[in-house]
Amino acid sequence: MSNYIFALPQELLDTLTPRLLITPEPPRPSSPAKIEETPTNIAGARACNICPGAFFADVEAQRSHFRSDWHRYNVKVRLSQGKAVDLASFTTLLDELEDSISGSGSDSDSQISDESSTDTVNALLQKTRLNNGKRSPSPDAAISVPRTALTWFHSPPSTQIGIYNAIFPLKTSPSSYLETLKRLQTGGENGRIWSMFMVAGGHFAGLVVRVCPPDEQYKSEDEDAVAKAKKKRKPPPPKPDFEILHHKTFHRYTTRRKQGGSQSTNDKAKGNAKSAGATLRRYGEQALKEDIQNLLSEWAEEVQLSERIWLRASSSNRKIFWDYENAQIAKGDNRLRGYPFPTRRPTQSELMRCLNELTRAKVTHWTEAQLQSQDEEYLASLPKPKPAPVEAIALPPPPKEIVPKLSKEEEALREKWRRVLDMTTKGRLDALTQFWKREGESLGGVDAHVPEWTGERGSTLLQVATISGQEDVVQWLLEDLRANPTLPLFHIADDESELQAVESDHSDTMAVSKPSGPRRTAYDLARTRELRNVFRRCAASHPDWWDWYGDARVPSGLTKDKEEEQEEKKKVRRKGLKDKVRERVAKEKAQVHETTLEEPASAKITGSSKPKQEDGPRKLGGAPSAAEGLVGLTPEMRAKIERERRARAAEARMKALGSR
């Protein structure tokens, strides 16, 4: 069987029907007796996969059904995503029409002209659309199936052919594709001509081909071939599938090697390059454009007669074909098509491959049961239709937060607080001292509560300075301004993490007690030892100012005598460490000396006391590493070298302690 779409066998065309996906219908309640009487249980029965309840005993009855109005009506209804009807429902629809006709399945159908049958089917479809438009969409509506590049036709019992949709006219219903396919078998007066073009990367390939010769030419060639064959007693030669009228390929240097992209695109993105290669590529683009347009002018007659114009080009290269004066192809021409499959570099062989791909029907052989199973699996794999959107109840917008408008006095007060807190947290003591002399009283004094809008974690300036770790500012607040260290921290919930950090810092001081309960003071917020010593020195210098060891939670005072005593203890501890290090170094030296005296004579004879240095690359500095220096030594020499290293390390530690 020939699969050339312009020369399909007539026997195949007579049995073709559009291949449709069958959406599963909900089961209908029926009695067991009726189920047993249905012909589906008859072995070997033929059935129509579109019309429900249509079964045939032989092929002739099946072909007659395919030409009936009932089948035509169901085919068009299914193409419009409708629901097919059985014979009884179709008969009822016919009776409701004013100009009714006899039953579509009877023998009188052969006497009805195709035109009257088509009018009847169209009238039924129009009435069905009007009735369906008045109803609300049901949940059992057919599933919308995405359209593929191929349209499939079915020929009973098990033959399917697929043809690319791009071959058929635009803006036509798939239900008319079968009639169009039948018309493609005739060439008409001038035949059917296709123009095929490709341009990419400076390569161009063009082809004009007659895919279907004129009808008159077919007849004359057949008669001549038969007459010659009778004279020579040879079979007539096979008719050619297509005739190449023109073909042309050429190439211009327009793209950068191994980088891609045209020079014009690069110029638009980065500006005009001034290299010699860029100049050559610009010239190549202009020459390519002129060559293509001149070629289209030479092929103007065939291009105008072309039924389809196949074009592969980028958005910028497409302008070459119509963006000029006296262009042979208009932008938006209904004949323009893109190749519905991937293509390679534009060459003559690639155009021939695309021509064969487009003009050869795809043939499969599946039984109706296999097709039904494939349809069900495919429909099950499709995403389910989204439910109808539910209108959300419009909620009233939330009330906008009313921001109180501040007076000039309030804005000035806020600005003062911002400046004071900024100087406190950054430790700018000199500026803070001068500013406090002028504005301290207007802020409420040193123990004034810090406003919550500032976002500070401390409740007073003393607490803010303590959290920031500013020792000088804390000492100035305690001694010069006599800030109250017994005031608690009011933002308890916001400073739980702060308390945990402070407790971990306090863990190195045995004299500091953890705060019991949620009440915390400025001393509890001090993170460093020096900052806590500021509080302890002030408590020792001015014990009568505040309840330092009670409400202020300071563990003990720190006087100069205590500090000197602590320093003395540190010196004694350091001296004891030095003595221990000296003793250990002396002991290690004595061990090294004894080992040297007791060294076996075998090590001296072999000369392993001075190992030979190996030649080769060394690390920066020239000296070999520790592992390289011990290679090739005896265990006794390795132990000796290791003891010497330890002795040198001990001497270095003693020197470091002596320099302190």
XYZ file of C-alpha atoms in Angstrom:
660
model
C 0.000 0.000 0.000
C 1.363 3.417 -0.981
C 1.667 5.830 1.928
C 2.207 8.917 -0.250
C -0.576 11.251 0.880
C -1.254 12.506 -2.665
C -1.632 8.970 -4.062
C -3.531 6.957 -1.477
C -5.520 3.940 -2.695
C -9.191 4.647 -3.327
C -10.186 1.547 -1.352
C -8.480 2.993 1.694
C -10.030 6.425 1.275
C -13.541 4.950 1.124
C -13.155 3.319 4.537
C -11.329 6.088 6.398
C -12.946 7.791 9.359
C -11.444 10.441 11.672
C -9.663 8.846 14.600
C -11.169 10.217 17.833
C -10.360 9.683 21.476
C -13.256 7.914 23.182
C -13.973 9.409 26.589
C -15.407 6.860 29.023
C -19.117 7.278 29.690
C -20.709 6.692 33.082
C -22.335 3.235 33.307
C -26.071 3.151 32.667
C -28.330 0.990 34.799
C -29.704 -1.953 32.835
C -31.232 -5.315 33.613
C -29.193 -8.514 33.325
C -31.566 -9.821 30.654
C -30.869 -6.885 28.348
C -27.148 -7.237 28.849
C -27.281 -10.827 27.672
C -29.170 -9.773 24.511
C -26.651 -7.125 23.448
C -24.457 -8.058 20.498
C -21.257 -7.335 22.410
C -21.285 -10.902 23.630
C -21.417 -12.286 20.098
C -18.053 -13.660 19.066
C -16.546 -11.990 16.005
C -19.050 -9.079 15.872
C -17.852 -5.787 14.354
C -18.651 -2.540 16.151
C -18.361 1.217 15.589
C -16.217 2.882 18.233
C -18.144 6.149 17.860
C -21.819 5.234 17.606
C -23.091 3.427 20.712
C -24.898 0.187 19.986
C -23.743 -0.104 16.351
C -22.664 -3.681 15.490
C -22.264 -5.317 12.075
C -22.126 -8.830 10.766
C -19.865 -8.107 7.757
C -17.720 -5.410 6.185
C -20.401 -4.203 3.750
C -22.776 -3.359 6.594
C -19.979 -1.543 8.384
C -19.131 0.537 5.293
C -22.796 1.375 4.806
C -22.943 2.577 8.405
C -19.930 4.847 7.903
C -21.815 6.604 5.054
C -25.002 7.044 7.097
C -26.286 10.295 8.618
C -26.225 8.730 12.078
C -22.486 8.109 11.898
C -21.799 11.524 10.332
C -23.772 13.235 13.035
C -21.941 11.405 15.846
C -18.541 12.120 14.274
C -19.197 15.867 14.147
C -20.667 15.872 17.641
C -17.596 14.127 19.048
C -15.258 16.551 17.246
C -17.045 19.412 18.989
C -16.514 17.653 22.362
C -20.124 16.463 22.500
C -21.763 13.152 23.349
C -22.684 10.572 20.702
C -26.283 9.272 20.572
C -27.666 5.833 19.870
C -29.962 4.994 16.941
C -33.214 5.493 18.885
C -32.170 8.942 20.087
C -31.036 9.884 16.581
C -34.397 8.823 15.140
C -36.161 10.985 17.714
C -34.017 13.955 16.714
C -34.921 13.414 13.057
C -38.631 13.281 13.854
C -38.419 16.637 15.619
C -37.146 18.360 12.490
C -39.711 19.974 10.177
C -38.271 18.351 7.038
C -37.614 14.875 8.324
C -36.064 12.104 6.306
C -36.256 8.357 6.533
C -34.075 6.282 8.851
C -30.399 6.710 8.147
C -29.666 3.027 8.468
C -32.126 1.881 5.756
C -31.472 1.078 2.121
C -33.137 4.287 0.936
C -30.113 6.260 2.137
C -28.304 5.418 -1.069
C -30.900 7.385 -3.035
C -30.467 10.558 -0.952
C -27.915 12.937 -2.354
C -24.840 13.855 -0.369
C -25.912 17.476 -0.342
C -29.290 16.808 1.293
C -27.671 14.477 3.852
C -25.129 17.115 4.761
C -27.893 19.715 5.153
C -29.813 17.396 7.457
C -26.777 16.697 9.626
C -25.912 20.391 9.814
C -29.483 21.231 10.821
C -29.358 18.637 13.586
C -26.016 19.987 14.802
C -27.332 23.542 14.833
C -30.356 22.500 16.866
C -28.179 20.521 19.278
C -25.907 23.520 19.852
C -28.877 25.765 20.591
C -30.302 23.287 23.094
C -26.960 22.736 24.781
C -26.373 26.477 25.026
C -29.442 26.819 27.223
C -28.253 24.181 29.689
C -25.592 24.613 32.306
C -22.429 22.563 31.834
C -22.702 19.117 33.402
C -19.941 17.492 35.423
C -19.885 14.593 32.902
C -18.644 16.852 30.089
C -15.996 15.411 27.790
C -12.396 15.988 28.700
C -10.578 18.474 26.469
C -7.730 16.640 24.744
C -4.628 18.610 23.690
C -4.105 18.700 19.938
C -1.065 16.919 18.521
C 0.935 17.527 15.335
C -0.689 14.556 13.570
C -4.291 13.873 12.629
C -5.149 10.182 12.605
C -7.660 8.354 10.436
C -8.951 4.839 11.024
C -9.727 2.179 8.454
C -11.391 -0.971 9.759
C -10.461 -3.463 10.889
C -6.903 -2.514 11.995
C -5.270 0.213 9.894
C -4.529 3.787 10.947
C -2.779 6.544 9.015
C -1.457 9.805 10.460
C -1.009 13.049 8.498
C 0.456 16.325 9.740
C -2.111 18.989 10.595
C -0.012 21.666 8.886
C -0.858 20.165 5.479
C -4.548 21.018 5.880
C -5.915 24.569 5.486
C -5.878 26.920 8.455
C -8.982 27.781 10.455
C -10.821 24.635 9.411
C -12.484 22.092 11.640
C -10.837 18.659 11.969
C -14.142 17.168 10.834
C -13.439 18.462 7.312
C -9.927 16.983 7.140
C -11.157 13.752 5.560
C -12.812 15.593 2.681
C -9.672 17.679 2.229
C -7.561 14.521 2.135
C -9.717 13.135 -0.648
C -9.332 16.347 -2.641
C -5.552 16.130 -2.282
C -5.535 13.102 -4.575
C -6.235 15.321 -7.596
C -3.773 17.892 -8.894
C -6.155 20.217 -10.669
C -5.093 22.301 -13.644
C -1.586 23.271 -12.490
C -0.898 20.513 -10.022
C 0.056 21.059 -6.403
C 3.308 22.968 -5.806
C 5.157 23.412 -2.528
C 7.962 25.867 -1.769
C 10.351 24.927 1.010
C 12.978 27.247 2.535
C 15.458 27.027 5.410
C 17.941 29.634 6.644
C 20.098 29.417 9.776
C 23.692 30.290 10.700
C 24.433 31.758 7.265
C 23.261 28.562 5.487
C 20.327 28.721 3.039
C 18.479 25.942 1.247
C 15.514 26.395 -1.073
C 13.331 23.955 -2.990
C 10.282 24.177 -5.253
C 8.586 20.826 -5.814
C 5.413 19.663 -7.562
C 4.007 17.173 -5.079
C 1.012 16.289 -7.264
C 1.081 16.688 -11.063
C -1.896 18.186 -12.958
C -4.725 15.829 -13.817
C -4.224 16.192 -17.549
C -0.541 15.437 -17.252
C -1.300 12.300 -15.268
C -3.629 10.997 -17.957
C -1.337 11.776 -20.866
C 1.669 10.228 -19.162
C -0.324 7.105 -18.302
C -1.520 6.645 -21.850
C 1.975 7.176 -23.285
C 3.498 4.772 -20.802
C 0.903 2.068 -21.524
C 1.358 2.442 -25.285
C 5.144 2.179 -25.038
C 4.862 -0.781 -22.699
C 2.619 -2.629 -25.174
C 5.125 -2.079 -27.962
C 8.074 -3.209 -25.825
C 5.991 -5.775 -23.906
C 7.244 -4.317 -20.616
C 5.242 -3.158 -17.552
C 4.678 0.626 -17.383
C 7.195 2.499 -15.234
C 5.986 3.621 -11.806
C 4.662 7.138 -11.545
C 7.024 9.537 -9.739
C 5.807 10.759 -6.377
C 7.012 14.342 -6.880
C 8.961 16.509 -9.323
C 11.738 18.891 -8.294
C 11.284 22.170 -10.192
C 14.038 24.312 -8.593
C 16.580 23.881 -5.831
C 19.402 26.061 -4.532
C 21.785 26.171 -1.548
C 24.463 28.691 -0.572
C 26.326 29.918 2.490
C 27.654 33.213 3.801
C 29.918 33.976 6.764
C 27.539 35.581 9.284
C 28.184 33.949 12.688
C 31.198 33.807 14.992
C 32.845 30.415 15.069
C 31.981 28.271 18.115
C 30.037 31.172 19.667
C 26.881 31.437 17.606
C 24.601 34.407 17.147
C 24.538 36.736 14.184
C 26.668 39.856 14.010
C 23.621 42.132 13.849
C 22.281 40.642 17.086
C 25.636 41.152 18.778
C 25.772 44.759 17.537
C 22.335 45.506 18.971
C 23.320 44.084 22.360
C 26.904 45.412 22.723
C 27.332 48.056 20.051
C 29.104 47.914 16.714
C 32.386 46.020 16.868
C 35.253 47.422 14.786
C 37.174 44.218 14.106
C 37.843 42.814 10.639
C 35.789 39.710 11.395
C 32.787 41.819 12.405
C 32.999 43.736 9.130
C 33.097 40.483 7.162
C 30.089 39.129 9.039
C 28.065 42.290 8.391
C 28.892 42.019 4.700
C 27.927 38.333 4.752
C 24.517 39.112 6.299
C 23.765 41.748 3.670
C 24.922 39.467 0.867
C 22.819 36.585 2.202
C 19.758 38.811 2.290
C 20.290 39.993 -1.292
C 20.926 36.456 -2.565
C 17.694 35.130 -1.018
C 15.603 38.010 -2.339
C 17.077 37.667 -5.843
C 16.361 33.930 -5.770
C 12.743 34.558 -4.751
C 12.402 36.958 -7.688
C 13.695 34.266 -10.067
C 11.230 31.729 -8.662
C 8.386 34.252 -8.470
C 5.986 32.344 -10.745
C 6.325 29.031 -8.906
C 6.179 30.715 -5.475
C 2.919 32.434 -6.417
C 1.430 29.094 -7.533
C 2.569 27.301 -4.380
C -0.153 25.742 -2.262
C 2.078 25.620 0.828
C 5.219 27.593 1.720
C 7.317 25.860 4.376
C 9.741 28.145 6.179
C 12.288 27.634 8.921
C 13.994 30.859 10.041
C 14.561 32.905 13.170
C 12.439 35.968 13.880
C 15.113 38.266 12.465
C 15.752 36.126 9.365
C 12.034 35.867 8.554
C 12.040 39.533 7.584
C 14.290 38.634 4.650
C 11.362 36.941 2.880
C 8.795 39.761 3.048
C 10.354 42.943 4.416
C 11.326 44.494 1.069
C 9.738 46.078 -1.998
C 7.931 43.750 -4.452
C 8.170 40.846 -2.040
C 6.848 37.534 -3.359
C 5.613 36.407 0.094
C 3.403 38.591 2.271
C 3.689 38.633 6.038
C 0.859 36.564 7.527
C 0.261 34.634 4.286
C -2.164 31.743 4.892
C 0.139 29.446 2.920
C 3.039 29.867 5.368
C 3.789 26.895 7.583
C 6.532 25.943 9.994
C 8.048 22.480 10.019
C 6.161 20.479 12.700
C 9.259 18.486 13.667
C 12.913 19.222 14.522
C 15.212 20.076 11.618
C 18.967 20.178 11.167
C 21.366 22.435 9.225
C 19.806 23.802 5.995
C 21.034 21.549 3.190
C 19.568 19.953 0.090
C 19.452 16.545 1.777
C 17.701 18.001 4.817
C 14.997 19.538 2.605
C 14.475 16.173 0.908
C 14.188 14.494 4.297
C 11.580 17.044 5.415
C 9.686 16.591 2.124
C 9.509 12.829 2.620
C 8.497 13.299 6.258
C 5.634 15.624 5.307
C 4.301 13.674 2.319
C 4.466 10.164 3.792
C 1.573 9.043 5.969
C 2.375 7.325 9.235
C 0.829 3.841 9.170
C -0.006 1.702 12.213
C -1.995 -1.513 12.619
C -3.918 -1.653 15.881
C -7.147 -3.486 16.552
C -10.156 -1.627 17.858
C -9.726 -3.176 21.293
C -6.125 -2.018 21.432
C -7.130 1.471 20.316
C -9.825 1.614 22.958
C -7.324 0.569 25.622
C -4.821 3.188 24.431
C -7.497 5.886 24.506
C -8.475 5.052 28.057
C -4.850 5.052 29.242
C -4.155 8.359 27.522
C -7.257 10.030 28.915
C -6.415 8.736 32.382
C -2.948 10.317 32.110
C -4.362 13.748 31.264
C -4.701 16.242 34.119
C -8.166 16.448 35.523
C -10.149 19.567 34.625
C -9.983 22.273 37.211
C -13.159 22.752 39.211
C -15.202 25.826 38.596
C -13.876 28.716 40.656
C -15.944 29.478 43.719
C -16.605 33.114 44.243
C -14.953 34.133 47.463
C -16.929 36.185 49.891
C -15.575 39.670 49.873
C -14.362 40.434 53.352
C -14.248 44.001 54.543
C -10.744 45.422 54.426
C -8.977 45.490 57.771
C -9.053 48.866 59.439
C -5.943 50.862 58.842
C -3.809 51.538 61.852
C -4.172 55.155 62.742
C -0.770 56.687 63.349
C -1.084 59.508 65.830
C 0.200 62.787 64.542
C 2.965 64.138 66.733
C 3.300 67.740 67.766
C 6.496 69.682 67.296
C 7.379 69.276 70.973
C 6.929 65.493 70.797
C 9.022 65.258 67.631
C 11.779 67.317 69.276
C 11.714 65.050 72.361
C 11.975 61.950 70.199
C 14.935 63.427 68.355
C 16.705 64.056 71.664
C 16.175 60.470 72.761
C 17.527 59.182 69.454
C 20.685 61.254 69.823
C 21.244 60.230 73.454
C 20.797 56.538 72.715
C 23.025 56.717 69.648
C 25.871 58.303 71.625
C 25.384 55.835 74.487
C 25.479 52.683 72.361
C 28.501 53.920 70.345
C 30.499 55.054 73.402
C 30.873 58.719 72.397
C 31.460 59.914 75.958
C 32.669 63.470 75.253
C 29.696 64.319 73.041
C 27.324 62.617 75.469
C 28.682 64.651 78.384
C 28.166 67.970 76.603
C 24.711 67.024 75.334
C 23.585 65.821 78.766
C 24.535 69.115 80.367
C 22.127 70.893 78.011
C 19.266 68.408 77.599
C 19.492 66.034 80.602
C 16.756 67.696 82.608
C 14.356 67.844 79.633
C 14.707 64.072 79.216
C 13.723 63.402 82.827
C 17.101 62.779 84.431
C 19.552 59.916 84.338
C 17.063 57.387 85.731
C 14.273 58.250 83.250
C 12.583 55.304 81.600
C 13.641 54.744 77.979
C 10.519 54.995 75.742
C 9.322 51.738 74.198
C 9.099 53.201 70.676
C 12.920 53.323 70.602
C 13.114 49.522 70.514
C 15.953 49.404 73.074
C 16.154 46.393 75.385
C 17.264 48.406 78.405
C 14.874 50.340 80.597
C 17.383 53.060 81.596
C 20.485 54.642 80.108
C 22.655 52.628 82.506
C 21.121 49.374 81.289
C 21.458 50.432 77.616
C 25.154 51.280 78.122
C 25.726 47.969 79.951
C 24.118 45.935 77.171
C 26.243 47.798 74.592
C 29.432 46.995 76.576
C 30.584 50.644 76.949
C 32.753 50.641 80.128
C 33.578 54.373 80.106
C 29.932 55.370 79.693
C 28.863 53.015 82.501
C 31.533 54.428 84.844
C 30.480 58.019 83.970
C 26.810 57.212 84.639
C 27.555 55.494 87.962
C 30.093 57.916 89.433
C 29.361 61.317 87.831
C 25.579 61.146 87.381
C 24.959 58.629 90.161
C 22.652 56.449 88.025
C 20.548 54.055 90.059
C 21.832 50.456 89.574
C 18.945 48.947 91.556
C 16.247 49.713 88.944
C 14.911 46.486 87.411
C 14.708 45.697 83.722
C 11.084 46.091 82.694
C 11.294 44.397 79.258
C 11.513 40.924 80.801
C 9.802 38.981 78.025
C 11.998 40.523 75.326
C 15.305 39.776 77.065
C 15.195 36.082 77.933
C 17.926 35.380 75.354
C 19.938 38.267 76.795
C 19.739 36.750 80.279
C 20.919 33.365 79.020
C 23.936 34.977 77.330
C 24.784 36.924 80.489
C 24.535 33.797 82.656
C 26.950 31.971 80.361
C 29.414 34.884 80.607
C 29.063 34.970 84.425
C 29.928 31.309 84.731
C 33.679 32.093 84.806
C 33.351 34.112 88.040
C 32.769 32.100 91.199
C 31.731 35.138 93.249
C 28.831 36.042 90.934
C 25.440 34.615 91.818
C 22.770 34.007 89.184
C 19.687 36.188 89.456
C 16.854 34.349 91.085
C 13.468 35.093 89.564
C 12.581 37.408 86.689
C 13.952 40.585 88.352
C 17.192 41.748 86.707
C 19.324 44.846 87.148
C 22.065 46.556 85.171
C 24.776 44.364 86.724
C 22.994 41.222 85.488
C 23.306 42.554 81.913
C 27.104 42.927 82.003
C 28.758 40.374 79.741
C 32.471 40.968 80.350
C 34.600 40.775 83.497
C 35.904 44.353 83.066
C 32.361 45.692 82.803
C 31.340 43.869 85.992
C 34.446 45.184 87.744
C 33.213 48.747 87.037
C 30.147 48.027 89.198
C 32.254 46.330 91.909
C 34.758 49.232 92.126
C 31.944 51.775 92.422
C 30.276 49.643 95.116
C 33.539 49.536 97.069
C 34.178 53.310 96.642
C 30.638 54.458 97.445
C 28.969 51.772 99.568
C 26.468 54.235 101.043
C 24.973 55.388 97.729
C 22.851 52.321 96.933
C 22.042 48.894 98.224
C 24.778 47.409 96.071
C 24.791 43.914 97.498
C 21.013 43.612 97.737
C 18.815 45.381 95.213
C 21.691 46.129 92.798
C 22.690 42.417 92.875
C 26.454 43.172 92.941
C 28.138 40.166 94.626
C 31.064 42.007 96.284
C 33.106 45.184 96.158
C 36.479 45.457 94.449
C 39.048 47.655 96.217
C 42.613 48.452 95.165
C 43.980 46.124 97.843
C 41.944 43.254 96.435
C 43.109 43.999 92.920
C 46.754 44.093 94.061
C 46.253 40.852 95.930
C 44.817 39.241 92.827
C 47.785 40.458 90.768
C 50.197 39.054 93.335
C 48.472 35.693 93.208
C 48.802 35.702 89.419
C 52.535 36.424 89.659
C 53.054 33.597 92.148
C 51.133 31.224 89.934
C 53.193 32.245 86.891
C 56.443 31.789 88.843
C 55.389 28.314 89.911
C 54.665 27.442 86.286
C 58.120 28.676 85.239
C 59.810 26.542 87.896
C 57.924 23.488 86.763
C 58.915 24.127 83.152
C 62.591 24.539 84.106
C 62.582 21.277 86.017
C 60.969 19.450 83.108
C 63.475 20.919 80.620
C 66.439 19.954 82.815
C 65.060 16.468 83.187
C 64.610 16.082 79.405
C 68.173 17.339 78.762
C 69.553 14.809 81.209
C 67.689 12.036 79.451
C 69.038 13.184 76.074
C 72.595 13.228 77.428
C 72.302 9.721 78.890
C 70.859 8.372 75.633
C 73.731 9.896 73.643
C 76.326 8.196 75.851
C 74.581 4.837 75.597
C 74.113 4.968 71.820
C 75.032 1.608 70.215
C 78.154 1.430 68.125
C 76.229 0.014 65.201
C 74.540 3.362 64.638
C 77.936 5.139 64.545
C 79.408 2.606 62.099
C 76.534 2.946 59.647
C 76.741 6.739 59.905
C 73.047 7.063 60.550
C 73.662 9.942 63.017
C 73.850 12.219 59.966
C 71.309 10.895 57.526
C 71.932 11.608 53.925
C 69.519 14.177 52.548
C 67.540 12.974 49.590
C 67.602 14.973 46.419
C 64.367 16.283 45.046
C 61.891 19.118 45.464
C 61.718 20.702 48.928
C 59.069 22.852 50.536
C 59.423 26.620 50.702
C 62.305 27.440 53.093
C 64.647 24.651 51.990
C 64.351 22.499 55.149
C 62.759 19.060 54.844
C 59.529 18.341 56.687
C 59.365 16.288 59.900
C 58.316 13.155 58.063
C 61.058 13.549 55.414
C 63.773 14.119 58.106
C 63.058 10.795 59.836
C 63.079 8.679 56.681
C 65.833 6.058 56.708
C 66.813 6.453 60.391
C 67.042 3.707 62.981
C 64.523 3.664 65.835
C 67.238 4.805 68.293
C 68.089 7.878 66.196
C 64.441 8.754 65.752
C 63.936 8.690 69.525
C 66.986 10.910 70.007
C 65.782 13.494 67.485
C 62.351 13.513 69.057
C 63.802 14.194 72.539
C 65.888 17.063 71.144
C 62.789 18.611 69.617
C 60.932 18.420 72.889
C 63.870 20.048 74.698
C 63.932 22.952 72.227
C 60.183 23.395 72.595
C 60.534 23.535 76.394
C 63.282 26.178 76.141
C 61.055 28.264 73.891
C 58.246 28.078 76.416
C 60.600 29.211 79.205
C 61.738 32.192 77.154
C 58.127 33.156 76.509
C 57.316 33.009 80.227
C 60.434 35.002 81.130
C 59.517 37.814 78.755
C 56.199 38.427 80.499
